[in-house]
């Protein structure tokens, strides 16, 4: 007679594990509705001494499950599943802890450190946001009193206390983020040398980004609705914001819970003069927006209007392009379709629409042979001016070296300008040229 088949005893634990997993799997669409559970630490510090214990508590959605196997919470140390299924557990092992409730996601991690030093710096386990109080605790080995206590941030001294005390920032800001450290002495049994704790990173998270003022739509009677757009961090949804609206520096609506404001029809033409401000109810965190932008970023902007040309004294247009040759002593006349050195641009080329100083220089279409006569003439004039200046300097230094110039002075420009008088004569030279002028003058005296 064949005996009835019975399942093996080893299959029972497997079935219980599968049932527990099924209970923890959320139904369709339920995970999106449920939030992460909150993992808290008591006492609220992330660093403890070796041998101490802390209590972890998982707060979240805990539904009623099968009474035969009530599994409502899962605990993780790293990737290891812990055997406890209670809401709170005591731990002393360093590592990264997480928890999970039925139908919800895994909680945010908590990093627990265990130290064997004489001095530790304890910081809050929870994230610190803008406007929240920030408390740091420098603790001696098993609560020994710390003397000559200093707190540091990024290597810079912040505060000194004669004995054990917490360092507190009433309203944290993003600038309070950094690497913190403390130092002090302890009496074990005599006063020790200064000891330093390990450095601990503290990050102050942004509560909400700076708001952006946008056009939300049209209102009745020709007005325009604008919206002060920003969003609070998901972990701080319980801290709603208030909004205020301004036109230039004048407040058109004081702080209120509404994020929208209707610009009246007479002021619609001045929409871009409006801006807004978002703040917490206690005004511990306040941030303002930029001016209202009617055009989206990246959209083409209107071309700037024509600008008046810069005029030199005498109502002549200024040229921003540097001349190739110094114009001292030379007269340069601007000619249409000509450059500053007198080289004509080919008439077949269209004039550039950009200013001369900004337009890219186009290659000249003359052959090298057409440039040679102008350059030769320019070099010849430069050499002539150099010779005349040298001669004038010599005459000024030693007039006796040029006896023929004693009675007559010739200016440098007299030789180079056609039709100019050949000499400029002094009164003494003129009297010498008139016969008997000297004798008449002597007899008269």
mmCIF file of C-alpha atoms in Angstrom, residues 25-406:
data_model
loop_
_atom_site.group_PDB
_atom_site.id
_atom_site.type_symbol
_atom_site.label_atom_id
_atom_site.label_comp_id
_atom_site.label_asym_id
_atom_site.label_seq_id
_atom_site.Cartn_x
_atom_site.Cartn_y
_atom_site.Cartn_z
ATOM 1 C CA UNK A 25 6.172 43.700 -1.967
ATOM 2 C CA UNK A 26 3.924 46.721 -2.656
ATOM 3 C CA UNK A 27 0.886 46.419 -4.810
ATOM 4 C CA UNK A 28 0.620 48.168 -8.173
ATOM 5 C CA UNK A 29 0.801 51.957 -7.745
ATOM 6 C CA UNK A 30 1.099 51.740 -3.958
ATOM 7 C CA UNK A 31 4.865 52.482 -3.830
ATOM 8 C CA UNK A 32 4.371 55.839 -5.513
ATOM 9 C CA UNK A 33 1.813 56.864 -2.881
ATOM 10 C CA UNK A 34 3.899 55.808 0.140
ATOM 11 C CA UNK A 35 6.954 57.723 1.268
ATOM 12 C CA UNK A 36 10.246 56.570 2.678
ATOM 13 C CA UNK A 37 10.288 55.649 6.353
ATOM 14 C CA UNK A 38 12.265 57.886 8.687
ATOM 15 C CA UNK A 39 15.305 56.400 10.414
ATOM 16 C CA UNK A 40 16.252 58.207 13.645
ATOM 17 C CA UNK A 41 19.160 57.793 16.079
ATOM 18 C CA UNK A 42 19.046 58.205 19.874
ATOM 19 C CA UNK A 43 21.196 59.907 21.142
ATOM 20 C CA UNK A 44 21.277 61.951 17.921
ATOM 21 C CA UNK A 45 25.000 61.605 17.093
ATOM 22 C CA UNK A 46 26.771 59.702 14.357
ATOM 23 C CA UNK A 47 30.027 59.055 16.264
ATOM 24 C CA UNK A 48 30.262 57.115 19.531
ATOM 25 C CA UNK A 49 33.025 55.623 21.668
ATOM 26 C CA UNK A 50 33.889 51.958 21.430
ATOM 27 C CA UNK A 51 31.615 49.907 23.706
ATOM 28 C CA UNK A 52 28.689 52.371 23.590
ATOM 29 C CA UNK A 53 25.303 51.645 22.049
ATOM 30 C CA UNK A 54 22.729 53.726 20.186
ATOM 31 C CA UNK A 55 19.069 53.061 19.430
ATOM 32 C CA UNK A 56 17.791 53.103 15.842
ATOM 33 C CA UNK A 57 14.068 53.613 15.224
ATOM 34 C CA UNK A 58 12.179 53.187 11.945
ATOM 35 C CA UNK A 59 9.030 55.315 11.707
ATOM 36 C CA UNK A 60 6.717 54.831 8.752
ATOM 37 C CA UNK A 61 3.750 52.823 7.468
ATOM 38 C CA UNK A 62 3.294 49.633 9.546
ATOM 39 C CA UNK A 63 0.176 47.740 8.349
ATOM 40 C CA UNK A 64 -1.394 44.733 10.006
ATOM 41 C CA UNK A 65 -0.039 41.516 8.535
ATOM 42 C CA UNK A 66 -0.725 37.834 9.014
ATOM 43 C CA UNK A 67 -0.822 37.209 12.745
ATOM 44 C CA UNK A 68 1.091 33.949 12.398
ATOM 45 C CA UNK A 69 4.198 35.733 11.089
ATOM 46 C CA UNK A 70 4.064 39.482 11.837
ATOM 47 C CA UNK A 71 6.965 40.914 9.764
ATOM 48 C CA UNK A 72 6.563 44.683 9.456
ATOM 49 C CA UNK A 73 10.148 46.088 9.409
ATOM 50 C CA UNK A 74 13.383 45.028 7.747
ATOM 51 C CA UNK A 75 16.828 46.227 8.871
ATOM 52 C CA UNK A 76 19.971 46.391 6.758
ATOM 53 C CA UNK A 77 23.613 46.849 7.741
ATOM 54 C CA UNK A 78 25.259 47.598 4.431
ATOM 55 C CA UNK A 79 23.890 44.835 2.188
ATOM 56 C CA UNK A 80 23.360 42.426 5.103
ATOM 57 C CA UNK A 81 19.806 41.727 6.280
ATOM 58 C CA UNK A 82 19.608 41.852 10.076
ATOM 59 C CA UNK A 83 17.462 39.278 11.927
ATOM 60 C CA UNK A 84 15.421 41.808 13.927
ATOM 61 C CA UNK A 85 11.978 42.930 12.675
ATOM 62 C CA UNK A 86 11.080 45.361 15.449
ATOM 63 C CA UNK A 87 10.602 49.076 14.990
ATOM 64 C CA UNK A 88 13.674 49.920 17.065
ATOM 65 C CA UNK A 89 16.971 48.138 17.625
ATOM 66 C CA UNK A 90 20.162 48.774 19.607
ATOM 67 C CA UNK A 91 23.452 48.628 17.730
ATOM 68 C CA UNK A 92 27.158 49.212 18.444
ATOM 69 C CA UNK A 93 28.705 48.042 15.183
ATOM 70 C CA UNK A 94 29.952 50.754 12.805
ATOM 71 C CA UNK A 95 28.517 50.891 9.319
ATOM 72 C CA UNK A 96 25.643 52.146 7.164
ATOM 73 C CA UNK A 97 22.152 51.323 8.460
ATOM 74 C CA UNK A 98 18.832 51.386 6.586
ATOM 75 C CA UNK A 99 15.290 50.217 7.299
ATOM 76 C CA UNK A 100 12.219 49.335 5.239
ATOM 77 C CA UNK A 101 8.552 48.950 6.054
ATOM 78 C CA UNK A 102 5.952 46.958 4.168
ATOM 79 C CA UNK A 103 4.927 48.568 0.903
ATOM 80 C CA UNK A 104 7.452 51.413 1.184
ATOM 81 C CA UNK A 105 10.894 52.206 -0.157
ATOM 82 C CA UNK A 106 14.154 51.836 1.731
ATOM 83 C CA UNK A 107 14.927 54.711 4.127
ATOM 84 C CA UNK A 108 17.811 57.106 3.780
ATOM 85 C CA UNK A 109 21.067 55.774 5.231
ATOM 86 C CA UNK A 110 22.586 56.593 8.620
ATOM 87 C CA UNK A 111 26.375 56.326 8.971
ATOM 88 C CA UNK A 112 27.497 55.208 12.428
ATOM 89 C CA UNK A 113 31.168 55.598 13.405
ATOM 90 C CA UNK A 114 32.881 54.030 16.419
ATOM 91 C CA UNK A 115 36.043 55.689 17.759
ATOM 92 C CA UNK A 116 38.757 54.639 20.192
ATOM 93 C CA UNK A 117 40.288 58.156 20.494
ATOM 94 C CA UNK A 118 40.410 60.350 23.595
ATOM 95 C CA UNK A 119 38.426 63.085 21.853
ATOM 96 C CA UNK A 120 35.579 62.872 19.312
ATOM 97 C CA UNK A 121 33.480 65.491 17.512
ATOM 98 C CA UNK A 122 29.809 64.547 17.369
ATOM 99 C CA UNK A 123 27.544 66.000 14.665
ATOM 100 C CA UNK A 124 23.801 65.461 14.050
ATOM 101 C CA UNK A 125 22.802 62.330 12.184
ATOM 102 C CA UNK A 126 19.975 64.083 10.317
ATOM 103 C CA UNK A 127 20.470 66.372 7.353
ATOM 104 C CA UNK A 128 20.858 70.051 8.250
ATOM 105 C CA UNK A 129 18.987 72.530 6.047
ATOM 106 C CA UNK A 130 19.221 76.282 5.677
ATOM 107 C CA UNK A 131 17.640 77.998 8.659
ATOM 108 C CA UNK A 132 17.959 74.942 10.937
ATOM 109 C CA UNK A 133 20.065 75.064 14.120
ATOM 110 C CA UNK A 134 23.440 73.332 13.846
ATOM 111 C CA UNK A 135 24.844 71.846 17.083
ATOM 112 C CA UNK A 136 28.341 70.325 17.371
ATOM 113 C CA UNK A 137 29.566 68.492 20.466
ATOM 114 C CA UNK A 138 33.215 67.926 21.392
ATOM 115 C CA UNK A 139 33.208 64.995 23.796
ATOM 116 C CA UNK A 140 35.992 63.536 25.924
ATOM 117 C CA UNK A 141 36.559 59.836 26.556
ATOM 118 C CA UNK A 142 33.445 58.623 28.398
ATOM 119 C CA UNK A 143 32.332 62.186 29.186
ATOM 120 C CA UNK A 144 35.565 63.461 30.715
ATOM 121 C CA UNK A 145 35.672 67.246 30.952
ATOM 122 C CA UNK A 146 37.534 68.919 28.080
ATOM 123 C CA UNK A 147 39.492 72.096 28.939
ATOM 124 C CA UNK A 148 40.811 74.850 26.645
ATOM 125 C CA UNK A 149 38.307 73.777 24.017
ATOM 126 C CA UNK A 150 38.616 75.091 20.437
ATOM 127 C CA UNK A 151 36.313 74.477 17.469
ATOM 128 C CA UNK A 152 37.631 74.713 13.889
ATOM 129 C CA UNK A 153 36.144 74.802 10.405
ATOM 130 C CA UNK A 154 38.375 74.148 7.393
ATOM 131 C CA UNK A 155 41.426 74.743 9.606
ATOM 132 C CA UNK A 156 40.221 78.151 10.881
ATOM 133 C CA UNK A 157 39.453 78.693 14.578
ATOM 134 C CA UNK A 158 35.766 79.425 15.230
ATOM 135 C CA UNK A 159 35.181 79.524 18.988
ATOM 136 C CA UNK A 160 37.032 79.045 22.282
ATOM 137 C CA UNK A 161 35.543 77.693 25.530
ATOM 138 C CA UNK A 162 37.410 77.282 28.818
ATOM 139 C CA UNK A 163 35.696 73.887 29.366
ATOM 140 C CA UNK A 164 33.250 71.469 27.727
ATOM 141 C CA UNK A 165 30.520 73.244 25.715
ATOM 142 C CA UNK A 166 28.622 72.754 22.471
ATOM 143 C CA UNK A 167 29.173 74.935 19.418
ATOM 144 C CA UNK A 168 25.797 76.143 18.109
ATOM 145 C CA UNK A 169 24.774 77.977 14.941
ATOM 146 C CA UNK A 170 21.265 79.338 15.449
ATOM 147 C CA UNK A 171 20.371 79.493 11.731
ATOM 148 C CA UNK A 172 22.645 77.512 9.456
ATOM 149 C CA UNK A 173 23.653 78.821 6.043
ATOM 150 C CA UNK A 174 25.337 77.192 3.074
ATOM 151 C CA UNK A 175 28.545 78.961 4.097
ATOM 152 C CA UNK A 176 28.555 76.898 7.329
ATOM 153 C CA UNK A 177 29.378 73.731 5.380
ATOM 154 C CA UNK A 178 32.914 72.391 5.722
ATOM 155 C CA UNK A 179 35.267 70.109 7.661
ATOM 156 C CA UNK A 180 34.923 70.593 11.428
ATOM 157 C CA UNK A 181 37.355 69.633 14.164
ATOM 158 C CA UNK A 182 37.868 70.300 17.863
ATOM 159 C CA UNK A 183 40.833 70.282 20.233
ATOM 160 C CA UNK A 184 41.349 70.475 23.984
ATOM 161 C CA UNK A 185 43.081 69.039 27.033
ATOM 162 C CA UNK A 186 41.923 66.539 29.677
ATOM 163 C CA UNK A 187 43.119 65.781 33.213
ATOM 164 C CA UNK A 188 44.114 62.094 33.222
ATOM 165 C CA UNK A 189 44.999 62.613 36.115
ATOM 166 C CA UNK A 190 47.159 65.655 35.274
ATOM 167 C CA UNK A 191 46.369 67.993 32.422
ATOM 168 C CA UNK A 192 47.409 66.486 29.105
ATOM 169 C CA UNK A 193 48.832 68.088 26.008
ATOM 170 C CA UNK A 194 46.300 69.438 23.476
ATOM 171 C CA UNK A 195 44.509 66.623 21.652
ATOM 172 C CA UNK A 196 42.620 66.861 18.347
ATOM 173 C CA UNK A 197 39.551 65.004 17.186
ATOM 174 C CA UNK A 198 39.100 63.531 13.733
ATOM 175 C CA UNK A 199 37.696 65.853 11.059
ATOM 176 C CA UNK A 200 33.981 65.494 10.302
ATOM 177 C CA UNK A 201 32.264 66.803 7.151
ATOM 178 C CA UNK A 202 29.118 68.875 7.648
ATOM 179 C CA UNK A 203 26.938 69.891 4.697
ATOM 180 C CA UNK A 204 24.113 72.410 5.008
ATOM 181 C CA UNK A 205 21.561 71.533 2.346
ATOM 182 C CA UNK A 206 19.524 74.016 0.355
ATOM 183 C CA UNK A 207 16.003 74.449 1.695
ATOM 184 C CA UNK A 208 14.666 75.786 -1.613
ATOM 185 C CA UNK A 209 16.296 77.260 -4.733
ATOM 186 C CA UNK A 210 16.072 80.929 -5.624
ATOM 187 C CA UNK A 211 12.602 81.621 -7.077
ATOM 188 C CA UNK A 212 11.949 82.425 -10.723
ATOM 189 C CA UNK A 213 9.228 84.918 -11.666
ATOM 190 C CA UNK A 214 7.218 83.677 -14.663
ATOM 191 C CA UNK A 215 4.096 84.730 -16.550
ATOM 192 C CA UNK A 216 1.280 82.328 -15.642
ATOM 193 C CA UNK A 217 -1.410 83.700 -17.964
ATOM 194 C CA UNK A 218 -3.892 86.473 -18.668
ATOM 195 C CA UNK A 219 -6.302 87.795 -16.110
ATOM 196 C CA UNK A 220 -9.614 89.523 -16.494
ATOM 197 C CA UNK A 221 -9.695 93.221 -17.312
ATOM 198 C CA UNK A 222 -6.429 92.978 -19.226
ATOM 199 C CA UNK A 223 -4.147 92.107 -16.325
ATOM 200 C CA UNK A 224 -1.341 89.541 -16.350
ATOM 201 C CA UNK A 225 -0.844 86.811 -13.732
ATOM 202 C CA UNK A 226 2.765 86.186 -12.670
ATOM 203 C CA UNK A 227 3.958 83.312 -10.507
ATOM 204 C CA UNK A 228 6.896 83.133 -8.101
ATOM 205 C CA UNK A 229 8.111 79.612 -8.862
ATOM 206 C CA UNK A 230 10.237 77.577 -6.422
ATOM 207 C CA UNK A 231 9.949 74.302 -4.533
ATOM 208 C CA UNK A 232 10.802 73.234 -0.969
ATOM 209 C CA UNK A 233 13.043 70.210 -0.453
ATOM 210 C CA UNK A 234 10.957 66.991 -0.198
ATOM 211 C CA UNK A 235 12.179 66.362 3.344
ATOM 212 C CA UNK A 236 10.957 69.785 4.487
ATOM 213 C CA UNK A 237 7.458 69.839 3.036
ATOM 214 C CA UNK A 238 6.120 70.774 6.454
ATOM 215 C CA UNK A 239 7.791 74.186 6.103
ATOM 216 C CA UNK A 240 5.616 76.133 3.606
ATOM 217 C CA UNK A 241 6.843 79.343 2.016
ATOM 218 C CA UNK A 242 5.436 82.847 1.774
ATOM 219 C CA UNK A 243 5.839 85.173 -1.202
ATOM 220 C CA UNK A 244 6.166 88.900 -1.751
ATOM 221 C CA UNK A 245 6.101 90.820 -5.053
ATOM 222 C CA UNK A 246 7.883 94.036 -5.991
ATOM 223 C CA UNK A 247 7.976 96.601 -8.762
ATOM 224 C CA UNK A 248 11.423 98.110 -8.846
ATOM 225 C CA UNK A 249 12.064 98.677 -5.106
ATOM 226 C CA UNK A 250 8.405 99.134 -4.105
ATOM 227 C CA UNK A 251 6.457 96.221 -2.636
ATOM 228 C CA UNK A 252 3.200 95.747 -4.538
ATOM 229 C CA UNK A 253 2.150 92.836 -2.292
ATOM 230 C CA UNK A 254 3.569 91.955 1.094
ATOM 231 C CA UNK A 255 4.401 88.416 2.217
ATOM 232 C CA UNK A 256 1.460 86.074 1.809
ATOM 233 C CA UNK A 257 0.895 82.368 1.220
ATOM 234 C CA UNK A 258 -0.115 82.871 -2.411
ATOM 235 C CA UNK A 259 2.563 82.315 -5.038
ATOM 236 C CA UNK A 260 0.708 84.295 -7.751
ATOM 237 C CA UNK A 261 0.099 88.009 -8.260
ATOM 238 C CA UNK A 262 -1.988 89.854 -10.840
ATOM 239 C CA UNK A 263 -0.295 92.815 -12.483
ATOM 240 C CA UNK A 264 -2.940 95.485 -13.238
ATOM 241 C CA UNK A 265 -3.613 96.369 -16.858
ATOM 242 C CA UNK A 266 -2.058 99.883 -16.650
ATOM 243 C CA UNK A 267 1.237 98.324 -15.491
ATOM 244 C CA UNK A 268 1.431 95.537 -18.060
ATOM 245 C CA UNK A 269 3.858 97.557 -20.163
ATOM 246 C CA UNK A 270 6.281 97.473 -17.226
ATOM 247 C CA UNK A 271 6.204 93.737 -16.569
ATOM 248 C CA UNK A 272 9.999 93.423 -16.742
ATOM 249 C CA UNK A 273 10.343 95.773 -13.759
ATOM 250 C CA UNK A 274 8.797 93.171 -11.402
ATOM 251 C CA UNK A 275 10.510 90.609 -9.186
ATOM 252 C CA UNK A 276 9.520 88.427 -6.243
ATOM 253 C CA UNK A 277 10.873 87.067 -2.973
ATOM 254 C CA UNK A 278 10.253 83.743 -1.203
ATOM 255 C CA UNK A 279 10.817 83.191 2.521
ATOM 256 C CA UNK A 280 9.952 80.881 5.362
ATOM 257 C CA UNK A 281 7.269 81.916 7.821
ATOM 258 C CA UNK A 282 9.926 82.865 10.398
ATOM 259 C CA UNK A 283 11.929 84.779 7.722
ATOM 260 C CA UNK A 284 15.001 82.737 8.651
ATOM 261 C CA UNK A 285 15.606 82.003 4.957
ATOM 262 C CA UNK A 286 14.799 84.603 2.295
ATOM 263 C CA UNK A 287 15.677 84.460 -1.396
ATOM 264 C CA UNK A 288 14.770 86.848 -4.219
ATOM 265 C CA UNK A 289 14.299 86.223 -7.908
ATOM 266 C CA UNK A 290 15.789 88.018 -10.866
ATOM 267 C CA UNK A 291 13.806 90.527 -12.937
ATOM 268 C CA UNK A 292 10.922 89.069 -14.912
ATOM 269 C CA UNK A 293 12.154 87.800 -18.291
ATOM 270 C CA UNK A 294 9.519 87.815 -21.028
ATOM 271 C CA UNK A 295 11.772 85.919 -23.454
ATOM 272 C CA UNK A 296 12.780 82.340 -22.815
ATOM 273 C CA UNK A 297 16.530 81.633 -22.544
ATOM 274 C CA UNK A 298 17.999 80.982 -25.981
ATOM 275 C CA UNK A 299 15.274 82.817 -27.899
ATOM 276 C CA UNK A 300 16.419 85.423 -30.446
ATOM 277 C CA UNK A 301 16.541 88.915 -29.034
ATOM 278 C CA UNK A 302 15.630 92.094 -30.854
ATOM 279 C CA UNK A 303 18.469 93.830 -32.598
ATOM 280 C CA UNK A 304 19.750 96.923 -30.797
ATOM 281 C CA UNK A 305 18.624 100.256 -32.162
ATOM 282 C CA UNK A 306 20.930 102.464 -34.173
ATOM 283 C CA UNK A 307 23.470 104.320 -32.098
ATOM 284 C CA UNK A 308 24.828 107.793 -32.760
ATOM 285 C CA UNK A 309 28.344 107.777 -34.143
ATOM 286 C CA UNK A 310 31.066 109.185 -31.932
ATOM 287 C CA UNK A 311 32.047 112.684 -33.055
ATOM 288 C CA UNK A 312 35.352 114.382 -32.574
ATOM 289 C CA UNK A 313 35.640 118.124 -31.980
ATOM 290 C CA UNK A 314 34.515 119.781 -35.194
ATOM 291 C CA UNK A 315 31.712 117.201 -35.826
ATOM 292 C CA UNK A 316 34.063 114.768 -37.508
ATOM 293 C CA UNK A 317 33.498 111.071 -37.002
ATOM 294 C CA UNK A 318 36.033 109.299 -34.839
ATOM 295 C CA UNK A 319 37.824 106.270 -36.256
ATOM 296 C CA UNK A 320 38.362 103.511 -33.705
ATOM 297 C CA UNK A 321 40.888 101.749 -35.904
ATOM 298 C CA UNK A 322 44.525 102.486 -35.082
ATOM 299 C CA UNK A 323 46.430 104.204 -37.870
ATOM 300 C CA UNK A 324 49.314 102.263 -39.389
ATOM 301 C CA UNK A 325 51.578 105.349 -39.586
ATOM 302 C CA UNK A 326 52.063 108.177 -37.116
ATOM 303 C CA UNK A 327 50.341 111.307 -38.395
ATOM 304 C CA UNK A 328 52.465 113.854 -36.526
ATOM 305 C CA UNK A 329 53.644 116.486 -39.007
ATOM 306 C CA UNK A 330 51.592 114.972 -41.836
ATOM 307 C CA UNK A 331 48.140 115.872 -43.084
ATOM 308 C CA UNK A 332 45.927 112.840 -43.739
ATOM 309 C CA UNK A 333 42.625 113.364 -45.491
ATOM 310 C CA UNK A 334 39.924 110.689 -45.362
ATOM 311 C CA UNK A 335 38.786 109.648 -48.808
ATOM 312 C CA UNK A 336 35.650 107.561 -49.464
ATOM 313 C CA UNK A 337 36.443 103.862 -50.019
ATOM 314 C CA UNK A 338 40.003 104.407 -48.773
ATOM 315 C CA UNK A 339 41.912 103.073 -45.805
ATOM 316 C CA UNK A 340 43.850 105.159 -43.291
ATOM 317 C CA UNK A 341 47.047 104.956 -45.385
ATOM 318 C CA UNK A 342 45.350 106.020 -48.595
ATOM 319 C CA UNK A 343 44.906 102.558 -50.202
ATOM 320 C CA UNK A 344 41.619 102.329 -52.056
ATOM 321 C CA UNK A 345 39.282 99.407 -51.594
ATOM 322 C CA UNK A 346 38.141 97.836 -54.901
ATOM 323 C CA UNK A 347 34.845 99.320 -55.966
ATOM 324 C CA UNK A 348 33.414 95.882 -56.724
ATOM 325 C CA UNK A 349 33.527 94.885 -53.025
ATOM 326 C CA UNK A 350 30.461 95.727 -50.937
ATOM 327 C CA UNK A 351 30.946 97.891 -47.891
ATOM 328 C CA UNK A 352 30.888 96.077 -44.555
ATOM 329 C CA UNK A 353 27.866 96.720 -42.349
ATOM 330 C CA UNK A 354 29.895 96.451 -39.139
ATOM 331 C CA UNK A 355 31.925 99.342 -37.761
ATOM 332 C CA UNK A 356 35.469 99.678 -39.045
ATOM 333 C CA UNK A 357 36.913 98.751 -35.692
ATOM 334 C CA UNK A 358 34.866 95.537 -35.410
ATOM 335 C CA UNK A 359 34.659 94.314 -39.012
ATOM 336 C CA UNK A 360 37.243 91.669 -39.986
ATOM 337 C CA UNK A 361 39.944 92.982 -42.267
ATOM 338 C CA UNK A 362 39.589 91.745 -45.826
ATOM 339 C CA UNK A 363 42.688 91.021 -47.926
ATOM 340 C CA UNK A 364 43.568 93.849 -50.332
ATOM 341 C CA UNK A 365 43.325 92.849 -53.939
ATOM 342 C CA UNK A 366 46.256 94.936 -55.200
ATOM 343 C CA UNK A 367 49.386 93.355 -56.555
ATOM 344 C CA UNK A 368 52.682 93.974 -54.698
ATOM 345 C CA UNK A 369 53.830 96.229 -57.561
ATOM 346 C CA UNK A 370 50.998 98.717 -57.001
ATOM 347 C CA UNK A 371 52.058 99.243 -53.381
ATOM 348 C CA UNK A 372 55.721 99.990 -54.106
ATOM 349 C CA UNK A 373 55.435 103.656 -55.373
ATOM 350 C CA UNK A 374 53.430 104.757 -52.340
ATOM 351 C CA UNK A 375 55.826 103.069 -49.914
ATOM 352 C CA UNK A 376 58.885 104.562 -51.618
ATOM 353 C CA UNK A 377 57.431 108.045 -51.386
ATOM 354 C CA UNK A 378 56.548 107.528 -47.730
ATOM 355 C CA UNK A 379 60.077 106.339 -46.862
ATOM 356 C CA UNK A 380 61.602 109.288 -48.736
ATOM 357 C CA UNK A 381 59.513 111.768 -46.735
ATOM 358 C CA UNK A 382 60.470 110.075 -43.484
ATOM 359 C CA UNK A 383 64.185 110.307 -44.344
ATOM 360 C CA UNK A 384 63.782 113.988 -45.281
ATOM 361 C CA UNK A 385 62.082 114.775 -41.973
ATOM 362 C CA UNK A 386 64.791 112.882 -40.102
ATOM 363 C CA UNK A 387 67.520 114.922 -41.784
ATOM 364 C CA UNK A 388 65.797 118.241 -41.109
ATOM 365 C CA UNK A 389 65.245 117.408 -37.437
ATOM 366 C CA UNK A 390 68.909 116.419 -37.047
ATOM 367 C CA UNK A 391 70.072 119.699 -38.610
ATOM 368 C CA UNK A 392 67.799 121.777 -36.361
ATOM 369 C CA UNK A 393 69.156 120.013 -33.265
ATOM 370 C CA UNK A 394 72.733 120.699 -34.327
ATOM 371 C CA UNK A 395 71.977 124.399 -34.928
ATOM 372 C CA UNK A 396 70.430 124.703 -31.484
ATOM 373 C CA UNK A 397 73.390 123.058 -29.794
ATOM 374 C CA UNK A 398 76.196 124.958 -31.654
ATOM 375 C CA UNK A 399 75.124 127.969 -33.786
ATOM 376 C CA UNK A 400 78.765 128.704 -34.701
ATOM 377 C CA UNK A 401 79.000 125.480 -36.693
ATOM 378 C CA UNK A 402 76.720 127.081 -39.323
ATOM 379 C CA UNK A 403 77.999 130.674 -39.939
ATOM 380 C CA UNK A 404 75.961 131.010 -43.063
ATOM 381 C CA UNK A 405 72.816 130.621 -40.958
ATOM 382 C CA UNK A 406 73.738 133.398 -38.537
#
